[in-house]
Short mmCIF file of C-alpha atoms and ligand atoms in Angstrom, two decimals:
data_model
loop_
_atom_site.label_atom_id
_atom_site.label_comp_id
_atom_site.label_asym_id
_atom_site.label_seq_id
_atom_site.Cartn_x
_atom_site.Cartn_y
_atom_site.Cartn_z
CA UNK A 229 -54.64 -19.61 13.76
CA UNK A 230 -51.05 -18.77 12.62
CA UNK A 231 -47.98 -19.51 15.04
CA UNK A 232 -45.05 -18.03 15.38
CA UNK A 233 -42.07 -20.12 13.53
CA UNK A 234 -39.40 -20.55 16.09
CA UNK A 235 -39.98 -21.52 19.37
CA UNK A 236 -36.98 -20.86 21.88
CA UNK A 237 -38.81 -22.95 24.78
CA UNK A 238 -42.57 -22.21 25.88
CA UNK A 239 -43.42 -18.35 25.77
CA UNK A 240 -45.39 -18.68 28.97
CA UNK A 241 -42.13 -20.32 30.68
CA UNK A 242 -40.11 -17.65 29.37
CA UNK A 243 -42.49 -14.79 30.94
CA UNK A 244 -42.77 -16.42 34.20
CA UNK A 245 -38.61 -16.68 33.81
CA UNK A 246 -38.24 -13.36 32.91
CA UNK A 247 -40.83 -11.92 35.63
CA UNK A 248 -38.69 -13.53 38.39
CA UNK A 249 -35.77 -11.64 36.91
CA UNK A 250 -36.53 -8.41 35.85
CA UNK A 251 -40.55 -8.02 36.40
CA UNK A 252 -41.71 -5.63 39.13
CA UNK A 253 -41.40 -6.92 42.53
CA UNK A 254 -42.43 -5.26 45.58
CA UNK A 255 -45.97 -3.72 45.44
CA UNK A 256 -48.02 -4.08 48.31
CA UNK A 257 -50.35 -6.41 46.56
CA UNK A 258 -47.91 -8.68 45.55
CA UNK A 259 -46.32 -11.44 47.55
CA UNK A 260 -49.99 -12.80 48.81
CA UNK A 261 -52.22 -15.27 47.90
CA UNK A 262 -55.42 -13.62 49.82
CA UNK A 263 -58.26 -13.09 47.26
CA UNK A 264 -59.53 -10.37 49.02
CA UNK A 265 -56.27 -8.00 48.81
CA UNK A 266 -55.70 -9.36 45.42
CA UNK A 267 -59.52 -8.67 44.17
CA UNK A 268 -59.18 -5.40 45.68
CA UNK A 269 -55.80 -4.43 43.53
CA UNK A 270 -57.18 -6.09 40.40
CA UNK A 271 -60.05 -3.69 40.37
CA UNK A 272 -58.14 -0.71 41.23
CA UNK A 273 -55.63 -1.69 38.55
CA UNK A 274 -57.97 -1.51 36.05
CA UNK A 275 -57.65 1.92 34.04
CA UNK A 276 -55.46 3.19 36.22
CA UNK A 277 -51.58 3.20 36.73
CA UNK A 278 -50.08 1.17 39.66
CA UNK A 279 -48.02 4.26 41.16
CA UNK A 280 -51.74 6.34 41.72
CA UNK A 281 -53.20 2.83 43.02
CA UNK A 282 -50.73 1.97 45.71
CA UNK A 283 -52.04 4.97 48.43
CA UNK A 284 -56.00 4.22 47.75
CA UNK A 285 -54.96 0.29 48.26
CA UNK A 286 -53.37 1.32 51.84
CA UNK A 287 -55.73 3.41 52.47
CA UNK A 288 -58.96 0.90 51.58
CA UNK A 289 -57.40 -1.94 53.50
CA UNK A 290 -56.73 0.63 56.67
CA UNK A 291 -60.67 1.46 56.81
CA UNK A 292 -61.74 -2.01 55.26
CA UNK A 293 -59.61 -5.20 56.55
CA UNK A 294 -61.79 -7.67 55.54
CA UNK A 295 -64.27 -8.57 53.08
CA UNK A 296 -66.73 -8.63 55.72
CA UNK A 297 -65.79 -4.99 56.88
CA UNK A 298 -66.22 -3.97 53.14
CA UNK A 299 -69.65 -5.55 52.92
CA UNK A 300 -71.44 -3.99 56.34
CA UNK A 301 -69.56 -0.29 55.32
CA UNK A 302 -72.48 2.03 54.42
CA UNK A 303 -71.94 3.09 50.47
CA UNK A 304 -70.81 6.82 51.15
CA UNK A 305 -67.63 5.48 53.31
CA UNK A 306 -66.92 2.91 49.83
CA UNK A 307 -67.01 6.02 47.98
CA UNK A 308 -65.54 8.28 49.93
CA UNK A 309 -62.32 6.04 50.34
CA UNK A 310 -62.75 5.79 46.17
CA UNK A 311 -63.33 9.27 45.49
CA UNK A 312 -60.22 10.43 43.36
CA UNK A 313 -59.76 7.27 41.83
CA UNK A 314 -62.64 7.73 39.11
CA UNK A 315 -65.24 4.83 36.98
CA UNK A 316 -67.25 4.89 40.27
CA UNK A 317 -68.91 2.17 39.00
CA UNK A 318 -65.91 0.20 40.24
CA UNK A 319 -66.67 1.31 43.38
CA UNK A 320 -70.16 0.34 43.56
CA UNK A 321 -69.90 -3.15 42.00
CA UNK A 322 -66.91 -3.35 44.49
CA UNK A 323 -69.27 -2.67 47.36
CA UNK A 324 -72.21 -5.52 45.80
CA UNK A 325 -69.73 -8.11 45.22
CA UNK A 326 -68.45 -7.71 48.88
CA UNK A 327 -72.12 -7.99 49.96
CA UNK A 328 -72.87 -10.52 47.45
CA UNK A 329 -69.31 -12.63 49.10
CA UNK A 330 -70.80 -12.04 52.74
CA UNK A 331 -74.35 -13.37 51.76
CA UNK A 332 -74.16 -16.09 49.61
CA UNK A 333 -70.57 -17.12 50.04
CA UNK A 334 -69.90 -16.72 53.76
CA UNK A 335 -66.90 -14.01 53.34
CA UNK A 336 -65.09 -16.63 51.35
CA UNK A 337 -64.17 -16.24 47.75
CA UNK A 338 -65.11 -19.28 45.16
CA UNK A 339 -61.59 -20.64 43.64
CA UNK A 340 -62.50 -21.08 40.12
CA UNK A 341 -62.51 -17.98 37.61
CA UNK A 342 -65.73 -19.44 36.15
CA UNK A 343 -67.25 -18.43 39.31
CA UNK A 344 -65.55 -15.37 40.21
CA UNK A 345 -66.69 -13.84 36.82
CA UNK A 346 -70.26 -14.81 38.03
CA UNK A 347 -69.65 -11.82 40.43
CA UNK A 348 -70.45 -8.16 40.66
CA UNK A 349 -67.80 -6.11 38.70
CA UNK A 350 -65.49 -9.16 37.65
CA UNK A 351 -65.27 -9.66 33.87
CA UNK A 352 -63.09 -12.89 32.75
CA UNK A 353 -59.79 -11.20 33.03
CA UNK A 354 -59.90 -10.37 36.31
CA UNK A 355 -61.64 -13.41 37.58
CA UNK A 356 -59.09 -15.36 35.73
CA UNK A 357 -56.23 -12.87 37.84
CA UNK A 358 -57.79 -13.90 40.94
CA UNK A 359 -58.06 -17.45 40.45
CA UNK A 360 -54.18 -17.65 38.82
CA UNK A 361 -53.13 -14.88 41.92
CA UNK A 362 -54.94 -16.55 44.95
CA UNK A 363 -55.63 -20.29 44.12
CA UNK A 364 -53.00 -20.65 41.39
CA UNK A 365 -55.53 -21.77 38.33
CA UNK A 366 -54.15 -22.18 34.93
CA UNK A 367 -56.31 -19.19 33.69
CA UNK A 368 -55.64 -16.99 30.58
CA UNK A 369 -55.77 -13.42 31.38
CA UNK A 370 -56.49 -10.47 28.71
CA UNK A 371 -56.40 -7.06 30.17
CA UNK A 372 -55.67 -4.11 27.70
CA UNK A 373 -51.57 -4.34 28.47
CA UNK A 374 -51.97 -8.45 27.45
CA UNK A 375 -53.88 -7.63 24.97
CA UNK A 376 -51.55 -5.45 23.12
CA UNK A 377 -48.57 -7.97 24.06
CA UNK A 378 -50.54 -10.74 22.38
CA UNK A 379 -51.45 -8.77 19.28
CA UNK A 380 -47.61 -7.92 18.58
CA UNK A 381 -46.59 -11.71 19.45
CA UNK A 382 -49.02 -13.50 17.47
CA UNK A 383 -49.77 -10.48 14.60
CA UNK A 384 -53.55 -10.07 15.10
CA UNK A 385 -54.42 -7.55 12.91
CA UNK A 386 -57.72 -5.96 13.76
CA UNK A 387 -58.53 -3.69 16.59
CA UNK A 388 -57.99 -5.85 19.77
CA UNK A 389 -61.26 -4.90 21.65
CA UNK A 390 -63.90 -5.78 18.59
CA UNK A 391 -65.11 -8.90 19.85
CA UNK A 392 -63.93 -10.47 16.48
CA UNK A 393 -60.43 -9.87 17.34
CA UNK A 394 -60.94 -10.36 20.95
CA UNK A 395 -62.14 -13.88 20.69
CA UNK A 396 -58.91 -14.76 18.69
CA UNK A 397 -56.67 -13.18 21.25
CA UNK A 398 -58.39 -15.18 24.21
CA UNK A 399 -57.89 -18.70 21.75
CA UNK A 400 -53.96 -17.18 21.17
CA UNK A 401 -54.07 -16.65 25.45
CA UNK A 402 -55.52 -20.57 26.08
CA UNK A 403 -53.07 -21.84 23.35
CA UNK A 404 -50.01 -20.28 25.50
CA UNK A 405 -51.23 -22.12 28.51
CA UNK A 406 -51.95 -25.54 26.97
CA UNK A 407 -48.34 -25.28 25.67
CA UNK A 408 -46.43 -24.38 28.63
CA UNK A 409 -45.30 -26.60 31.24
CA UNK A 410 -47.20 -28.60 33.27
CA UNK A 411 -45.02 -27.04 36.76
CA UNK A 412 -45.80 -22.89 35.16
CA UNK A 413 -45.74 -20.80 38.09
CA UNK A 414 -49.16 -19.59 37.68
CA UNK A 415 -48.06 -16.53 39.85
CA UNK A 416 -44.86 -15.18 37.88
CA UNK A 417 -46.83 -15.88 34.24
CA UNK A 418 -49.68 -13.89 34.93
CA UNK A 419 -48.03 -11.01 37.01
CA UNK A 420 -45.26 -11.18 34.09
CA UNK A 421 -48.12 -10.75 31.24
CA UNK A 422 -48.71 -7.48 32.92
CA UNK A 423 -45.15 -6.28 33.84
CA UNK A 424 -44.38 -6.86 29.97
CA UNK A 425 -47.20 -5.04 28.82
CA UNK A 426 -46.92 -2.32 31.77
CA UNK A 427 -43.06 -1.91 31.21
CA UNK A 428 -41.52 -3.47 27.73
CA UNK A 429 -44.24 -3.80 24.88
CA UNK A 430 -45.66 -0.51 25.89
CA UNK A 431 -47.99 1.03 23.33
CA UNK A 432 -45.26 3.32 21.63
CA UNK A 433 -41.69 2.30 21.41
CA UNK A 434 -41.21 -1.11 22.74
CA UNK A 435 -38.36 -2.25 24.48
CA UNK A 436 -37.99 -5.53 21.93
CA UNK A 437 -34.46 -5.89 22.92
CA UNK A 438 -35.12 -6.82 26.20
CA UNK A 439 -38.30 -8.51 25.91
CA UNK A 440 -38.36 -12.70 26.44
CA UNK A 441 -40.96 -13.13 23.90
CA UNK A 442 -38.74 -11.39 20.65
CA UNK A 443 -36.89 -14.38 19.12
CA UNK A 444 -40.18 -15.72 17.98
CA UNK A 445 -42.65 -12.15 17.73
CA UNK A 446 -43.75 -11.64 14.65
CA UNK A 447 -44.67 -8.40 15.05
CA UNK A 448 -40.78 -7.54 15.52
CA UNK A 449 -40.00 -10.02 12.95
CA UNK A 450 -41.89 -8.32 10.32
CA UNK A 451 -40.79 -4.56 12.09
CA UNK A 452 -44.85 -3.85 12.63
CA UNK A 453 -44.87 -3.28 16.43
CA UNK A 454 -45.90 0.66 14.91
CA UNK A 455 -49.18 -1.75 13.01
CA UNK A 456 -50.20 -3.86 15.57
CA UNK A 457 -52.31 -3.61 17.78
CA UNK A 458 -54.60 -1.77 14.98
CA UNK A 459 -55.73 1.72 16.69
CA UNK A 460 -59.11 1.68 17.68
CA UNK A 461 -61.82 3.15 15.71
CA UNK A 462 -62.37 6.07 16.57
CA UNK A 463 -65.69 7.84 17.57
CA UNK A 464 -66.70 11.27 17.86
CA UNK A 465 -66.88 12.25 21.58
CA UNK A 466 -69.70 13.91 21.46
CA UNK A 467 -69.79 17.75 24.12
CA UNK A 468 -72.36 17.44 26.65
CA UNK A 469 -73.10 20.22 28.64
CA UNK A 470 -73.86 20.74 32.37
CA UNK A 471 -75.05 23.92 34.71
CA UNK A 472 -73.62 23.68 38.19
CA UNK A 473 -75.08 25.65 41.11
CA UNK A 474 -72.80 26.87 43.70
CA UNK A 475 -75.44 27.48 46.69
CA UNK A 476 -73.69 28.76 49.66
CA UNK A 477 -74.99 30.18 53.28
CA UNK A 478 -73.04 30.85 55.82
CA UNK A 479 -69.74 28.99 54.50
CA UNK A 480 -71.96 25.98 53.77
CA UNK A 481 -72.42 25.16 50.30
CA UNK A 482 -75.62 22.99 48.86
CA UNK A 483 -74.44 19.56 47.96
CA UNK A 484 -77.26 16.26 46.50
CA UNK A 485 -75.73 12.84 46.49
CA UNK A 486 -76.13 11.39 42.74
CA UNK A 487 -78.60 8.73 41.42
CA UNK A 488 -76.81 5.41 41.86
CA UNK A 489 -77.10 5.02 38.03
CA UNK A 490 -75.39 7.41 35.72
CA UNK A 491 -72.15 9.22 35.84
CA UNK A 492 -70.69 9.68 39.16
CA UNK A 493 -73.34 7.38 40.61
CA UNK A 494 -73.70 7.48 44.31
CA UNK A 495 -71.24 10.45 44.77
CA UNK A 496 -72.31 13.67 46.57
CA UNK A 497 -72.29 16.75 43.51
CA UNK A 498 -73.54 20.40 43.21
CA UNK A 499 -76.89 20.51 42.02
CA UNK A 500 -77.33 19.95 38.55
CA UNK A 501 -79.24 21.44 35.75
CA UNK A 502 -79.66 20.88 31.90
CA UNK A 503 -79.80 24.62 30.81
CA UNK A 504 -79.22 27.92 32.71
CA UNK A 505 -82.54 28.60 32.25
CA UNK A 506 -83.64 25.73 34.75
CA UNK A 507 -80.54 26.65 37.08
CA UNK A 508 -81.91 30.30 37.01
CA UNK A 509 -85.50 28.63 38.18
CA UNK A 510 -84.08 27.14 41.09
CA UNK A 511 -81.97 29.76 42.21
CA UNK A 512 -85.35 31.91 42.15
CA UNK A 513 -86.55 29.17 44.34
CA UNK A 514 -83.49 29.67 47.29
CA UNK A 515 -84.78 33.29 47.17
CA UNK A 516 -81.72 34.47 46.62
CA UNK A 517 -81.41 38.48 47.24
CA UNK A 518 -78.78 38.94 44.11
CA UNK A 519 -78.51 36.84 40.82
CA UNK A 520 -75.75 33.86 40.56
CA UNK A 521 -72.81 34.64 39.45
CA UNK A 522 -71.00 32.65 36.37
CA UNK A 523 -67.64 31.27 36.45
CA UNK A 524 -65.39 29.84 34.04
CA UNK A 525 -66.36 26.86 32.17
CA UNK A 526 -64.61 23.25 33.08
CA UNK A 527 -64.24 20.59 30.83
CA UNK A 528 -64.33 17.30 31.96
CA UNK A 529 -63.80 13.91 30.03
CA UNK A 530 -65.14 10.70 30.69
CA UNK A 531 -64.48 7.60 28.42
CA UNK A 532 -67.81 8.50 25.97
CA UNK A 533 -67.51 12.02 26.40
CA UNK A 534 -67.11 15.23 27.08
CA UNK A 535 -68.51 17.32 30.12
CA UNK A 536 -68.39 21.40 29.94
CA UNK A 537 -68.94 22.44 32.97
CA UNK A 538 -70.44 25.54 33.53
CA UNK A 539 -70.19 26.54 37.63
CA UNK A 540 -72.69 29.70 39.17
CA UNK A 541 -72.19 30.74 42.22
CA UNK A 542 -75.37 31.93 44.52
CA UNK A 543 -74.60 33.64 48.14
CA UNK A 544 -77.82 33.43 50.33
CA UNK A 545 -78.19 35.76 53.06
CA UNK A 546 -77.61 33.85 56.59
CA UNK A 547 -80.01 32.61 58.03
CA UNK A 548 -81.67 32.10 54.48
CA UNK A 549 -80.98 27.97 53.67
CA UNK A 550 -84.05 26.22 53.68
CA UNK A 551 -84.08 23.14 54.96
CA UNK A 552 -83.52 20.24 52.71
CA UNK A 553 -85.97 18.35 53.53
CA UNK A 554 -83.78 15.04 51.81
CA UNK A 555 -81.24 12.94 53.10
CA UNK A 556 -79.74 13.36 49.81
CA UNK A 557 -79.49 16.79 49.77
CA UNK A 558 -77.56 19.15 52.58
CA UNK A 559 -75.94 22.21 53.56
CA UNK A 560 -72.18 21.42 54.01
CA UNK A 561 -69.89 23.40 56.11
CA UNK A 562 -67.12 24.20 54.07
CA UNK A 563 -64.57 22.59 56.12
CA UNK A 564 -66.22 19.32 56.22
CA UNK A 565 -66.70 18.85 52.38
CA UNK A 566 -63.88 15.99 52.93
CA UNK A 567 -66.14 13.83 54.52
CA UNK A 568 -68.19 13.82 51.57
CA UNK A 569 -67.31 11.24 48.15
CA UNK A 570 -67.03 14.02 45.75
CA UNK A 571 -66.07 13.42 42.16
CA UNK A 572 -62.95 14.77 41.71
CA UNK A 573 -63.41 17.20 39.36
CA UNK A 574 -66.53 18.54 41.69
CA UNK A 575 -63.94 18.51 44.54
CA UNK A 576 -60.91 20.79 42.71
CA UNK A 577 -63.51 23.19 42.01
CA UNK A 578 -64.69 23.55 45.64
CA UNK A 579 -61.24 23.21 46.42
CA UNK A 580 -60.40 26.37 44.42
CA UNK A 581 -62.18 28.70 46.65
CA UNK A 582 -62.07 27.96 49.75
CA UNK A 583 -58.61 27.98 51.30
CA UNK A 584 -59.95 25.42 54.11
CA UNK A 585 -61.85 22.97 52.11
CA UNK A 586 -59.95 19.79 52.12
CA UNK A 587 -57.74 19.55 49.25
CA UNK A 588 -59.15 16.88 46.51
CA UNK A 589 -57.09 13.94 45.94
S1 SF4 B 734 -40.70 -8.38 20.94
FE1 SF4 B 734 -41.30 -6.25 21.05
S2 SF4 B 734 -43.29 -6.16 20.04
FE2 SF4 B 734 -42.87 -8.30 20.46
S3 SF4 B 734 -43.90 -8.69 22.40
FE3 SF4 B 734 -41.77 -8.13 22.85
S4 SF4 B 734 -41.75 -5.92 23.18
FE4 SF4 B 734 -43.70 -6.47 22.20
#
């Protein structure tokens, strides 16, 4: 494992130093040491930008105080309170892990990141965050921000999430720690890893001049930060394609909660279909007295791919819903589709025609 030459005092101390100075202070998950706020933030954090997380974080803590309140909240209200926020599956393993806490932990969460990442939803970075956050363990983090800071400091070449290249950054990550101080405040370091990452060794044009770590970077040594980290390989996103039915009776509109697995897991959707032949068959089904209607097509994109949406709308005669017979299935009065944890994208559409439907977030 190469090292950088000069070393102008330990990097860590210099990150905690610099954090304290000119790091981000003030968001409403800082300044605690309660695992459970902390837990919640780390989670939220993750693939998505502090300013959108801060009024979901309010709002989650408003409806869910405690661990304990989490855990005995039915799923829909967990989703509900996430909807907007997107990767549902954070949601979900958020929900299990809260469970798992109030069942085989009493509502209390273990100190060590070892166990943390035993948990539903907590990979080592995050576990690590906790622990360092809430209990002050000396424990390397590597999110996607660190991981590009420690890529440019150390010049792994390589794309940073191959687990190749990820092992060596999480030896380069250790290595810092074992070096720094024994008195390192564990808080500063880790939430400074992040604030440089977040705000200074951002993925295009880093702020080197101001960053605490560029006497010794070799990746501004060598004038690569453009190189490093390598750019993912790329893979073809492949277009999937979706029919959505539009049922409505009486200003309600036909709404089935989603498998738990899959995309948008758990959520409540429009009905579904592969082809419009098979949304054709069900709208045949509603006896319908007219044929649906098509809409524009809506692209969606999720991290693997792509999802064209492809809306029809189908106006029953009142008095004409049949029942649903399901509890996941159900006739929604318009103005109540807030209540329901919609995907987002599912939501804006609703949201653009009806004038009372709540607006999406
Ligand atoms: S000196 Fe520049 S490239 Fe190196 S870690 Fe700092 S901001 Fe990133």
């Amino acid at each position: 494992m190469r090292r950088p030459t000069a070393t102008p005092g330990s990097a860590a101390a210099r990150i905690a130093a610099w954090q304290h100075r000119a790091g981000r202070h003030g968001l409403p998950w800082q300044g605690t040491r309660d695992p459970y706020r902390i837990w919640l933030s780390e989670i939220m954090l993750q693939q998505t930008q502090a300013a959108t997380v801060v009024p979901y974080y309010t709002r989650f803590l408003d409806l869910f105080p405690t661990v304990i309140d989490l855990a005995d909240a039915p799923q829909d209200a967990v989703l509900q309170a996430w909807a907007g926020l997107g990767y549902y599956a954070r949601a979900r393993n958020l929900h299990r892990c809260a469970q798992a806490l109030r069942d085989q932990f009493g509502g209390r969460f273990p100190a060590r990141a070892a166990e943390l990442a035993q948990l539903p939803g907590i990979g080592p970075s995050t576990a690590a965050a906790i622990a360092a956050f809430a209990f002050g363990e000396r424990a390397p983090i590597l999110d996607g921000n660190v991981r590009r800071v420690l890529a440019r400091y150390f010049a792994v070449e390589g794309d940073p999430t191959a687990a190749r290249t990820a092992r060596q950054l999480w030896e380069h990550a250790q290595a810092l720690l074992a070096a720094a101080p024994a008195e390192l405040d564990m808080t500063a370091y880790t939430q400074g890893q992040m604030d440089l990452g977040a705000t200074i060794c951002t993925r295009t044009r880093p702020d080197c001049a101001r960053c605490p770590l560029a006497p010794d970077c070799r990746a501004r040594i060598e004038n690569r930060q453009d190189e490093l980290p390598a750019p993912r390989a790329r893979r073809a996103q492949p277009l999937r394609h979706g029919w959505m039915l539009i049922a409505e009776c009486e200003r309600r509109v036909l709404l089935e909660r989603r498998p738990d697995s899959g995309i948008w897991g758990g959520l409540w959707a429009l009905p579904q279909f592969e082809d419009a032949l098979a949304l054709r068959a069900a709208c045949a089904s509603l006896s319908a007295a007219s044929a649906p209607q098509a809409m524009a097509a809506v692209d969606h994109v999720f991290t693997h791919f792509r999802l064209r949406m492809h809306p029809c709308r189908l106006q029953l005669p009142d008095g004409a819903a049949p029942a649903t017979g399901h509890a996941d299935r159900a006739w929604v009065p318009v103005g109540e589709l807030g209540a329901y944890g919609m995907p987002a994208p599912i939501a804006r559409l609703l949201g653009s025609l009806y004038d009372d439907a709540p607006p999406p977030r």
